[in-house]
mmCIF file of C-alpha atoms and ligand atoms in Angstrom:
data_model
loop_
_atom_site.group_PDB
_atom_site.id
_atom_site.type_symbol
_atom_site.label_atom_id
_atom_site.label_comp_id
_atom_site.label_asym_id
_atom_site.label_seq_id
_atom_site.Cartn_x
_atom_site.Cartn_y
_atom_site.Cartn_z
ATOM 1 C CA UNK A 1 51.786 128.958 75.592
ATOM 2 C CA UNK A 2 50.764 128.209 79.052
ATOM 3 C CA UNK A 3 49.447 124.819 79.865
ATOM 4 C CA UNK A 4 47.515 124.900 83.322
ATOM 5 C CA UNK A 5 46.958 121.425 85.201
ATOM 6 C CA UNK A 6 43.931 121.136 87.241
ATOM 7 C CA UNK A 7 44.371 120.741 90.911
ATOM 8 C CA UNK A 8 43.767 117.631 91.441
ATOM 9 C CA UNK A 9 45.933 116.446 88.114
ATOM 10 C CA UNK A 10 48.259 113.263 88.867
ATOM 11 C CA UNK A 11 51.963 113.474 88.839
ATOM 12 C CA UNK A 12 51.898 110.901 86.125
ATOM 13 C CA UNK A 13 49.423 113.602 83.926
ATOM 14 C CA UNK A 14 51.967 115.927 84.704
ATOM 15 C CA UNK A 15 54.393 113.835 83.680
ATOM 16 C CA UNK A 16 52.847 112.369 80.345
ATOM 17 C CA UNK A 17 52.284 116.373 79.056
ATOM 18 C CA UNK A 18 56.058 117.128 79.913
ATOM 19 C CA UNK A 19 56.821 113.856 77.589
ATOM 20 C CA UNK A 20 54.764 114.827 74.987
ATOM 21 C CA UNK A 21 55.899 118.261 74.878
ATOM 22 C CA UNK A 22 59.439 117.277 75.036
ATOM 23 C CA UNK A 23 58.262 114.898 71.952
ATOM 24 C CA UNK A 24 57.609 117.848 69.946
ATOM 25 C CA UNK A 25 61.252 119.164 69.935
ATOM 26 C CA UNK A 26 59.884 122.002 72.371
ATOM 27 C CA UNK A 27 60.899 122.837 76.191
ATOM 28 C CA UNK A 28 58.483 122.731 79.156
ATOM 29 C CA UNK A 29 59.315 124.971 82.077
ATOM 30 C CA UNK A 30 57.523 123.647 84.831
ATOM 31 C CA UNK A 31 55.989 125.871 87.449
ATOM 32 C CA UNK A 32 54.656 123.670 91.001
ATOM 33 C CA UNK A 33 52.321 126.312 92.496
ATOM 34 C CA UNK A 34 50.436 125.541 95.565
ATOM 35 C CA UNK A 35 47.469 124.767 94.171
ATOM 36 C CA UNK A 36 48.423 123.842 90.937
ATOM 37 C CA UNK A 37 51.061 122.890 88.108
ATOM 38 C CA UNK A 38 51.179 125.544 85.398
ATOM 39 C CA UNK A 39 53.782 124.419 82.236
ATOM 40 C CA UNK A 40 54.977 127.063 79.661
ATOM 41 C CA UNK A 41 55.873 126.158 75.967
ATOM 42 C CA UNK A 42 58.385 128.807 75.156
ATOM 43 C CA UNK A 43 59.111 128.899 71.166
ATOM 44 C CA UNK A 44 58.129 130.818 68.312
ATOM 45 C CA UNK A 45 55.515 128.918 66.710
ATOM 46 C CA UNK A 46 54.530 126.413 69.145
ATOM 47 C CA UNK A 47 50.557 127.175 68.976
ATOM 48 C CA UNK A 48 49.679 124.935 66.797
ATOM 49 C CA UNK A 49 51.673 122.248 68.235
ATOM 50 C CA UNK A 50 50.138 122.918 72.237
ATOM 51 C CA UNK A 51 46.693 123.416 71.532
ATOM 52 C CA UNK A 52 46.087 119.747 70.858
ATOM 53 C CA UNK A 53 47.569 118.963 74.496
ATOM 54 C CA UNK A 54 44.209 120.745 75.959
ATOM 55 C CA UNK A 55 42.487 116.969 75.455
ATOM 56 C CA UNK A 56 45.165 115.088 77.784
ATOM 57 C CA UNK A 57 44.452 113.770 81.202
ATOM 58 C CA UNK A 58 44.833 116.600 83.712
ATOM 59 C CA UNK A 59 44.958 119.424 81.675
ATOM 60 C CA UNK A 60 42.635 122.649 82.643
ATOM 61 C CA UNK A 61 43.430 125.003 79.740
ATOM 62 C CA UNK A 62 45.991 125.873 77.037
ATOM 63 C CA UNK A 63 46.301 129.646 76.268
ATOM 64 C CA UNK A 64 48.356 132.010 74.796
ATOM 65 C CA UNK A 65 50.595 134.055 78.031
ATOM 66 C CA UNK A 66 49.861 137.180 75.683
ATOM 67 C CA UNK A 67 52.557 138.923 77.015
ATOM 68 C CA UNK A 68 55.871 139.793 75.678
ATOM 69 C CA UNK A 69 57.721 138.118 78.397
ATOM 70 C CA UNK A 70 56.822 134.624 79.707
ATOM 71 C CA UNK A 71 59.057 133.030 82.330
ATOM 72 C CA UNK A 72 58.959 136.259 84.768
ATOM 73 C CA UNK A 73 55.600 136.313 84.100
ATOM 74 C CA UNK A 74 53.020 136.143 86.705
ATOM 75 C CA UNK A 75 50.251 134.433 84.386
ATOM 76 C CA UNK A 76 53.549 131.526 84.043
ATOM 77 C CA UNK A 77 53.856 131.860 88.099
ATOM 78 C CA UNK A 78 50.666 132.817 89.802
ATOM 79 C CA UNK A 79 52.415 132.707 93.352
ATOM 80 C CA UNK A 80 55.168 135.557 94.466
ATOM 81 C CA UNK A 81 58.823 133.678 93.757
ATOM 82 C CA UNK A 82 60.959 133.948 97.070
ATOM 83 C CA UNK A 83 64.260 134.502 96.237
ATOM 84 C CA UNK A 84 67.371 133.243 98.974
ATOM 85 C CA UNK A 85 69.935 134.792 99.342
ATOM 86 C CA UNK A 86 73.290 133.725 100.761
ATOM 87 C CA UNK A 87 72.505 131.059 103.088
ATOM 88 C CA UNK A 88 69.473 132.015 104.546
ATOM 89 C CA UNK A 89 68.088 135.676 103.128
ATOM 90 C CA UNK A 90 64.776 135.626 101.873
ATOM 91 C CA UNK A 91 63.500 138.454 99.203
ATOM 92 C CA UNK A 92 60.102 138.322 98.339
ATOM 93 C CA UNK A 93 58.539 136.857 101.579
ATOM 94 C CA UNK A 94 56.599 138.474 104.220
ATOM 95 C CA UNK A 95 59.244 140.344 105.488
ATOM 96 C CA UNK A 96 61.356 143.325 103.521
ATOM 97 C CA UNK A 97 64.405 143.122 103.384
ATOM 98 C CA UNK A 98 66.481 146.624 103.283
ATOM 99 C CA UNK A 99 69.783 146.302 101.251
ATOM 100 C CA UNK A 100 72.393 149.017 103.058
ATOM 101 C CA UNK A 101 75.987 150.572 102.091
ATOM 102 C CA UNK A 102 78.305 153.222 100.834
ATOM 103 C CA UNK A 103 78.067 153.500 96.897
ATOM 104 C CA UNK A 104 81.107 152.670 96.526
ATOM 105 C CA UNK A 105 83.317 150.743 98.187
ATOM 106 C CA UNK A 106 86.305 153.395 98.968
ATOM 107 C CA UNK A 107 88.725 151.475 102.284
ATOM 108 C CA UNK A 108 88.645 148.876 104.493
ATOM 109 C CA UNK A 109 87.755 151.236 107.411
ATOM 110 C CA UNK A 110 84.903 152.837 105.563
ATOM 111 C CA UNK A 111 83.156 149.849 105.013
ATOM 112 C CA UNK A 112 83.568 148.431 108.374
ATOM 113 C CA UNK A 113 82.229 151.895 109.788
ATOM 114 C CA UNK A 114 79.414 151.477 107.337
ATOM 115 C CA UNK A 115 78.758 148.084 107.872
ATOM 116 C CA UNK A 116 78.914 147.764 111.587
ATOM 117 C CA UNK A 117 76.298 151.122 111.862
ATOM 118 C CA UNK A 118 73.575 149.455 108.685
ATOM 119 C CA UNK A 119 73.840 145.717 110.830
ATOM 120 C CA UNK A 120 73.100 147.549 114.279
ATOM 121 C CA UNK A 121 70.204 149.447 112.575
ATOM 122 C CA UNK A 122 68.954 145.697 111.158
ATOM 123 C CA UNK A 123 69.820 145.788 107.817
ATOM 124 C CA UNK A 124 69.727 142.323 105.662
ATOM 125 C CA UNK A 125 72.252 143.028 102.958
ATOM 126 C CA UNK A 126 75.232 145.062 102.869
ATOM 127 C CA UNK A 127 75.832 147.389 99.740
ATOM 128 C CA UNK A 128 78.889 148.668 97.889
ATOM 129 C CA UNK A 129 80.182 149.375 94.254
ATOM 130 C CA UNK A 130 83.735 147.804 93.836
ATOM 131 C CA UNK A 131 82.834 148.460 89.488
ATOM 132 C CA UNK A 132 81.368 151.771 89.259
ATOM 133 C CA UNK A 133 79.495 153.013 86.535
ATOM 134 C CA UNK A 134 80.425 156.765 86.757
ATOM 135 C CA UNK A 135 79.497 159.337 84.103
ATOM 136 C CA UNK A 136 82.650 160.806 84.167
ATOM 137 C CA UNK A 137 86.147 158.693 82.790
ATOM 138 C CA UNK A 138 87.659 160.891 85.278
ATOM 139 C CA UNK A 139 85.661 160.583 88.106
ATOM 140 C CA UNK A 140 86.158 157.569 91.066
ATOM 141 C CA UNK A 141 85.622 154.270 88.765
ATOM 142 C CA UNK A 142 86.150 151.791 92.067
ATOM 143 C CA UNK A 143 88.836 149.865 93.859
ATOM 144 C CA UNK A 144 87.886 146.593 91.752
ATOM 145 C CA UNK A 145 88.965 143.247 93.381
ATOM 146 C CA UNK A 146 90.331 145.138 96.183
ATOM 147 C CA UNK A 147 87.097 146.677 97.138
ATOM 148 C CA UNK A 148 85.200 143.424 96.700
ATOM 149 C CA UNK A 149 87.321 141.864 98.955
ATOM 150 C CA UNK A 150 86.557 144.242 101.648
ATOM 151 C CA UNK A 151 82.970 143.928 100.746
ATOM 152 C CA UNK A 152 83.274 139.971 100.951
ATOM 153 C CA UNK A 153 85.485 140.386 104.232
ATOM 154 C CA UNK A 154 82.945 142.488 105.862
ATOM 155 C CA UNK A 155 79.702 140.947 104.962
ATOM 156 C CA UNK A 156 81.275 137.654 107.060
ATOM 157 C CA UNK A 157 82.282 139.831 109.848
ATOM 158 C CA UNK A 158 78.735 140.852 110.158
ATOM 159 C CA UNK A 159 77.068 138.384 109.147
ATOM 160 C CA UNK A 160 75.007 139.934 105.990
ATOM 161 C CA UNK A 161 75.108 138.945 102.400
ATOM 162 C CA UNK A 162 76.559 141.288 99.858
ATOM 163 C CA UNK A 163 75.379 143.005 96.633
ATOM 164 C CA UNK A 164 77.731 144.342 94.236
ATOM 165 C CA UNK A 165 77.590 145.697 90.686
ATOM 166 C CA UNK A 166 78.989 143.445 87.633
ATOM 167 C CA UNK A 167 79.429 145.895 84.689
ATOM 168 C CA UNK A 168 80.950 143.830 81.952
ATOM 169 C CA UNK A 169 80.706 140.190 80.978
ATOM 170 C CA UNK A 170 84.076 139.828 81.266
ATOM 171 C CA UNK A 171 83.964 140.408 85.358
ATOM 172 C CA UNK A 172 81.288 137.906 85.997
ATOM 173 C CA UNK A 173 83.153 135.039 87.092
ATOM 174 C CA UNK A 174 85.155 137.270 89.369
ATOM 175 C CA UNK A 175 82.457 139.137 91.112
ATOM 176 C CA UNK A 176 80.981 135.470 91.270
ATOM 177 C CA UNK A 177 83.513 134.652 93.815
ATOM 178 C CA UNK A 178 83.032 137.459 96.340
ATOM 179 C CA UNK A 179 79.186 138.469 96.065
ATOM 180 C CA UNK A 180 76.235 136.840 97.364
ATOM 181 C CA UNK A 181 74.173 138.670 94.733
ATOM 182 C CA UNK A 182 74.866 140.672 91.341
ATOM 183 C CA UNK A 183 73.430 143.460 90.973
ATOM 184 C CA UNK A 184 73.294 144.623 87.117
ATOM 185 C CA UNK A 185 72.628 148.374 87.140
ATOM 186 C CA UNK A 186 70.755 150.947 85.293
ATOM 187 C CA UNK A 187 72.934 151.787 82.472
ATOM 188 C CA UNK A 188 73.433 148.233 81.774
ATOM 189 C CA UNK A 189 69.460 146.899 82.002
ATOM 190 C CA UNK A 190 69.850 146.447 77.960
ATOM 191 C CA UNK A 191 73.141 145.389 77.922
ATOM 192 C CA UNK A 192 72.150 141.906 76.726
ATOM 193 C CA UNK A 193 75.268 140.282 76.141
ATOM 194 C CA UNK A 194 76.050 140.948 80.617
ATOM 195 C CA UNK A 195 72.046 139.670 80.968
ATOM 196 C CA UNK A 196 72.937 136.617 79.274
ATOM 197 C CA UNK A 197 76.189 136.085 81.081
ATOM 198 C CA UNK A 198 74.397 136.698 84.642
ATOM 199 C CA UNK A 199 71.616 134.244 83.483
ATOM 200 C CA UNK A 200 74.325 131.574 83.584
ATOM 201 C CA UNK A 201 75.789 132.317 86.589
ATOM 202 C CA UNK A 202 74.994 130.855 89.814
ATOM 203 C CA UNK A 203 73.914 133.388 92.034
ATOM 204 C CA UNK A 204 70.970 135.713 92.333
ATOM 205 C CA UNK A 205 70.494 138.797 90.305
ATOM 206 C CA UNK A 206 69.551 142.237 91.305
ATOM 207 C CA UNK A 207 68.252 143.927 88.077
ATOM 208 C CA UNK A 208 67.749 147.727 88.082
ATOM 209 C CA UNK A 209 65.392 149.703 85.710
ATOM 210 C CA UNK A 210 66.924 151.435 83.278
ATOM 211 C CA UNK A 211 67.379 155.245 83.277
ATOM 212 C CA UNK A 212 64.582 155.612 80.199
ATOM 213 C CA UNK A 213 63.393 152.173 80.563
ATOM 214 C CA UNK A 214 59.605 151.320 80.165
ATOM 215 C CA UNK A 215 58.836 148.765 82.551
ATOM 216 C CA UNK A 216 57.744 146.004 79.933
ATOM 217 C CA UNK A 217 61.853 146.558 79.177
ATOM 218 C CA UNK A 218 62.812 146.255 82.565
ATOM 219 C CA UNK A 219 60.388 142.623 82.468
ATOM 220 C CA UNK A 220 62.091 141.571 79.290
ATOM 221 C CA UNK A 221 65.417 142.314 80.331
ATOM 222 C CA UNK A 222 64.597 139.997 83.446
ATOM 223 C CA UNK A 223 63.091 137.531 80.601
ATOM 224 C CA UNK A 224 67.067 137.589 78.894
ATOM 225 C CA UNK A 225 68.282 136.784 82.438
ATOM 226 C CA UNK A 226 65.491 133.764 82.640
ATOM 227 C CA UNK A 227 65.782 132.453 79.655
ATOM 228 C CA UNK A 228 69.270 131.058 80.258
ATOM 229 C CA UNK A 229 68.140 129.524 83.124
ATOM 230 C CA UNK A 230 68.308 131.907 85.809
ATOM 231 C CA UNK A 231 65.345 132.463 87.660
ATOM 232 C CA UNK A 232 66.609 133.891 90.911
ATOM 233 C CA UNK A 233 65.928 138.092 89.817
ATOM 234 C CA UNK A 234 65.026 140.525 92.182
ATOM 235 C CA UNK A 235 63.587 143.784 90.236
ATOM 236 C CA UNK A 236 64.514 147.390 91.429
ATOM 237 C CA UNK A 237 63.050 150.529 90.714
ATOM 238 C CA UNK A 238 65.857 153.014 91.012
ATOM 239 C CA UNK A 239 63.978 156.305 89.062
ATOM 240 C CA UNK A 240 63.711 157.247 85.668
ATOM 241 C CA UNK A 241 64.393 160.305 83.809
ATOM 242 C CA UNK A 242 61.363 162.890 82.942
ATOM 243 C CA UNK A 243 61.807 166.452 82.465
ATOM 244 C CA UNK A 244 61.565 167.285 86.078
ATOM 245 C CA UNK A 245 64.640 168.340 87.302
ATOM 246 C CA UNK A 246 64.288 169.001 91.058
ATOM 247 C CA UNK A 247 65.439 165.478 91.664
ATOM 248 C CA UNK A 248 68.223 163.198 89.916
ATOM 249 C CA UNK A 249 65.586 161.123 88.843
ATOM 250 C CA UNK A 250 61.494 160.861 89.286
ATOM 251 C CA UNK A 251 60.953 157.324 91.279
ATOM 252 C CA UNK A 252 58.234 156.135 89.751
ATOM 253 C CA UNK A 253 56.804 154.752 92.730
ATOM 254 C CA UNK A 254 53.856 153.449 90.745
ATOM 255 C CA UNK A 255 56.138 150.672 88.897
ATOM 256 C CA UNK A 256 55.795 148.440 92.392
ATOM 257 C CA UNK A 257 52.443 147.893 92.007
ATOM 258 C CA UNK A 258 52.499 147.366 88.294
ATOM 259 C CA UNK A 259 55.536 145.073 88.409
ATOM 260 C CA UNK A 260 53.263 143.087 91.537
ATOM 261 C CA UNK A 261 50.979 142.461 89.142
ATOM 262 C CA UNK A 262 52.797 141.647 85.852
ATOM 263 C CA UNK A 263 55.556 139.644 87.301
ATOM 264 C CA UNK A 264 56.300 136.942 89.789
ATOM 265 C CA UNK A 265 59.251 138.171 90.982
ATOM 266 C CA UNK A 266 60.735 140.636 93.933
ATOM 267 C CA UNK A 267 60.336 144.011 93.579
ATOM 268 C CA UNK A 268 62.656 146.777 95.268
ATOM 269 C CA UNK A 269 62.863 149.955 95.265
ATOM 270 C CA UNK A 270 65.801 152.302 95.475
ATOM 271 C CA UNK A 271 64.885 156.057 96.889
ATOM 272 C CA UNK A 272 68.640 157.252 97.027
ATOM 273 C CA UNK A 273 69.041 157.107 93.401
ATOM 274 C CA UNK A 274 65.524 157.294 93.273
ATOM 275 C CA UNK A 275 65.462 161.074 94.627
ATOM 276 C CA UNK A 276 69.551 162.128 94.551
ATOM 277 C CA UNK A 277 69.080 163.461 97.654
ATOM 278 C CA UNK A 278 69.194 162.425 101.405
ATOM 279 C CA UNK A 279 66.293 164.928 102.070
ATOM 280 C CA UNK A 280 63.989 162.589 100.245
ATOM 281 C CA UNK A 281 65.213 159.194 100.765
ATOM 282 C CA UNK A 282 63.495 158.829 104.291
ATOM 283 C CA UNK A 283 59.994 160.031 102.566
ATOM 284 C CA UNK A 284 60.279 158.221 99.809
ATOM 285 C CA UNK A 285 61.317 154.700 101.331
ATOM 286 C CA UNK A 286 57.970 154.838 103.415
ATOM 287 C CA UNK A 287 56.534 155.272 100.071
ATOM 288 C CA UNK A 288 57.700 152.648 98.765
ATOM 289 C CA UNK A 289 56.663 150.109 101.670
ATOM 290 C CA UNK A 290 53.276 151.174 101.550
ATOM 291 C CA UNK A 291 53.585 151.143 97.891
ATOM 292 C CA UNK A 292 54.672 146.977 98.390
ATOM 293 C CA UNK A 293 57.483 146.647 97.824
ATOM 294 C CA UNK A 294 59.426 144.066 99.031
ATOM 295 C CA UNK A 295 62.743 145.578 100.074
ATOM 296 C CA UNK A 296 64.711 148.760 99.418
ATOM 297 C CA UNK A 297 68.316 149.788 98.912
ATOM 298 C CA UNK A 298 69.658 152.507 101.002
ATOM 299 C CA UNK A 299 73.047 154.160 100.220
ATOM 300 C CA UNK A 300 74.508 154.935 103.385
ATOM 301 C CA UNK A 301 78.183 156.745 104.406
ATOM 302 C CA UNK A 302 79.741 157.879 107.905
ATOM 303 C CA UNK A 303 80.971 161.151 106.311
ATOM 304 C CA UNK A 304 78.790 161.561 103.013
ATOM 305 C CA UNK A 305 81.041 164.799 102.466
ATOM 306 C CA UNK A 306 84.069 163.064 101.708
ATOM 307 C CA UNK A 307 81.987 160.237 99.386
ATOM 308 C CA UNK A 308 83.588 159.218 96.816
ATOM 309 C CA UNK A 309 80.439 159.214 94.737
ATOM 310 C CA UNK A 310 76.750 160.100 95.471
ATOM 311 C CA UNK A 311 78.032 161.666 98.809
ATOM 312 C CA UNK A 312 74.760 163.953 98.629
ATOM 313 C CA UNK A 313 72.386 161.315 98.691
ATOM 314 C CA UNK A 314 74.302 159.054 101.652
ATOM 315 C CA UNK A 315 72.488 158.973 104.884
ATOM 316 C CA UNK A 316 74.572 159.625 108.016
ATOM 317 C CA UNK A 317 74.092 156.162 110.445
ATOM 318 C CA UNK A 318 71.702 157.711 112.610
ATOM 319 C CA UNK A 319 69.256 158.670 110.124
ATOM 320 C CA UNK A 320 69.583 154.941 108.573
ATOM 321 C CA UNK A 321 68.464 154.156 112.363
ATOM 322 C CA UNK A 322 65.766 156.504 111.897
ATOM 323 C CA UNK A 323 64.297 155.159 108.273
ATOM 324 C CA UNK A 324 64.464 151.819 109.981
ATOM 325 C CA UNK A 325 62.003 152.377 112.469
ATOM 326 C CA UNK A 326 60.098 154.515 110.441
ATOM 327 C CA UNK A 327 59.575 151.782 107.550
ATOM 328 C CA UNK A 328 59.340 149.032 110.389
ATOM 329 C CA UNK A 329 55.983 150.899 111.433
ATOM 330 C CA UNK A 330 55.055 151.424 107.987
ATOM 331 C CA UNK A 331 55.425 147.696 107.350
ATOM 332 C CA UNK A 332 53.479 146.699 110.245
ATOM 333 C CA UNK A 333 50.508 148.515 108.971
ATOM 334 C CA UNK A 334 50.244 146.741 105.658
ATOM 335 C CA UNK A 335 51.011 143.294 107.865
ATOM 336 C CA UNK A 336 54.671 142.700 107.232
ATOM 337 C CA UNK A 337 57.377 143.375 108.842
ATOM 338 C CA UNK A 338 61.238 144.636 108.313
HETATM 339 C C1 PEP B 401 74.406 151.944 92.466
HETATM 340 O O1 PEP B 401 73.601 151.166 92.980
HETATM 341 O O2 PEP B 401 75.382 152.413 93.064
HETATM 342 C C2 PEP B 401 74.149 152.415 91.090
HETATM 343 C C3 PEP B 401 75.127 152.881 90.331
HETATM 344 O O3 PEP B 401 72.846 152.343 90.754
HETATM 345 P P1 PEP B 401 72.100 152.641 89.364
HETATM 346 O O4 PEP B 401 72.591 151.624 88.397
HETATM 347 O O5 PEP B 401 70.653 152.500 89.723
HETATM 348 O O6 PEP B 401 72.443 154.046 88.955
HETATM 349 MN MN1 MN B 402 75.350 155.225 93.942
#
């Protein structure tokens, strides 16, 4: 249930519903938007216990969210949630933020190489898998603590937050200690033992669609994450599989503006995993700025032929510097900026 305040409702109104609700053995998740206070009643049969509340002092309406998910709903949250970052990163604001790095973190010198050419171009964030979640038992699986110190090392030599993938519940509190941001990946959107985990943790989450993921699954996964407290989630779309086979995965580039409306939260996109291959990255990050969203992740490598893992979708530094300025002038045209 969603109780909206009117805008001119005292704190004390606000106050005196949050009592009473409290009162009823439910919890109230309080929302402060600009121009008003919107509380949800999260529990299974709480109707009939809300409704009443629509006679107190203050209150506008009491209705149903009608929607699966609640918290990471934008009905709960009318305005866009800005998530920060590291000390002072902002996703979901005016300006979009482009997350940048090798796939996986393979030495020292590669990410330095990487990470000195993606800060020069302006990158925000820097990128690298030190868990990787390879198809293969017997392909590259990542350098583990090792490669998340390097990560951690060079994201304070350049000054950028870092993103790095937490596969297993049992690697949270380590990751915790290096990364700026999680990132739980495709293959584990349902995992909802590692979604509750994360949603304990205190740092933000970057939470990628699901290979055959709807997106009311992706926005329910987030809701797992929420619901233990966590509200800091950026969303990515990373692709999904379809029977077309001339790229690793069909970006559904139409999810941003879906996911704009239904949810609250940041939205990213990812156009490396998104297409498999560096021909379409540049394309299909324009795309996805003019498409809104509100940041993209870029997997980028000095010498993509000797990758470790998704070599053939790795831009070289100087087309990074190119998709840059290309998505800068896309961004100024919808009035934001990169
Ligand atoms: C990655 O970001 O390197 C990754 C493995 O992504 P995804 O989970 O989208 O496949
Ligand atoms: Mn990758």
């Amino acid at each position: 249930m969603i109780i909206v305040m009117k805008p001119d409702a005292t704190p004390a109104q606000v106050e005196h519903v949050i009592e009473k609700i409290k009162e009823l053995g439910l919890k109230p998740n309080v929302s402060k938007g600009v121009e008003r206070t919107v509380i949800g009643v999260i529990g299974v049969d709480d109707r009939a216990r809300v409704e009443p509340l629509e006679v107190y002092p203050g209150v506008d309406s009491v209705t149903p969210i009608g929607r699966s998910y609640k918290l990471v709903s934008r009905r709960f949250h009318p305005d866009n949630s800005v998530i920060l970052v590291g000390p002072n990163t902002a996703v979901g604001g005016e300006k979009i933020v482009v997350m940048a790095g090798p796939c996986s973190v393979e030495s020292r010198e590669q990410l330095k190489a990487v990470g000195d050419a993606v800060k020069k171009a302006g990158a925000a964030f820097l990128r690298g898998g030190a868990f990787k979640p390879r198809t293969s038992p017997y392909s590259f699986q990542g350098l583990g603590e090792e490669g998340l110190k390097y990560l951690r090392e060079q994201g304070d030599a350049c000054g950028l937050p870092v993103v790095t993938e937490v596969m297993d519940t049992r690697q949270v509190e380590l990751v915790v200690q290096y990364a700026d941001m999680l990132q739980v990946g495709a293959r584990n959107m349902q995992n909802f033992d590692l979604l509750r985990e994360v949603g304990q943790a205190k740092k933000p989450i970057l939470l990628k669609r699901g290979l055959s993921s709807t997106i009311e699954e992706l926005l329910l996964s987030a809701e797992y994450i929420a619901s233990k407290g966590n509200m800091k989630i950026v969303l990515c779309e990373r692709g999904i599989r379809t029977f077309e086979t001339a790229t690793r995965n069909t970006m559904d580039l139409s999810a941003i503006p879906v996911l704009k409306v239904e949810t609250h939260l940041p939205v990213i996109a990812d156009p490396s995993h998104g297409t498999g291959s560096w021909t379409y990255v540049l394309p299909m990050a324009r795309a996805a700025v003019a498409a809104g969203a509100d940041g993209i992740m870029i997997e980028v490598h000095h010498a993509p032929e000797t990758a470790k893992s998704d070599g053939p979708q790795s831009l070289k530094p100087a087309k990074f510097e190119m998709l840059m300025k290309e998505i800068r002038a896309v961004a100024e045209a919808i009035g934001r900026s990169v």
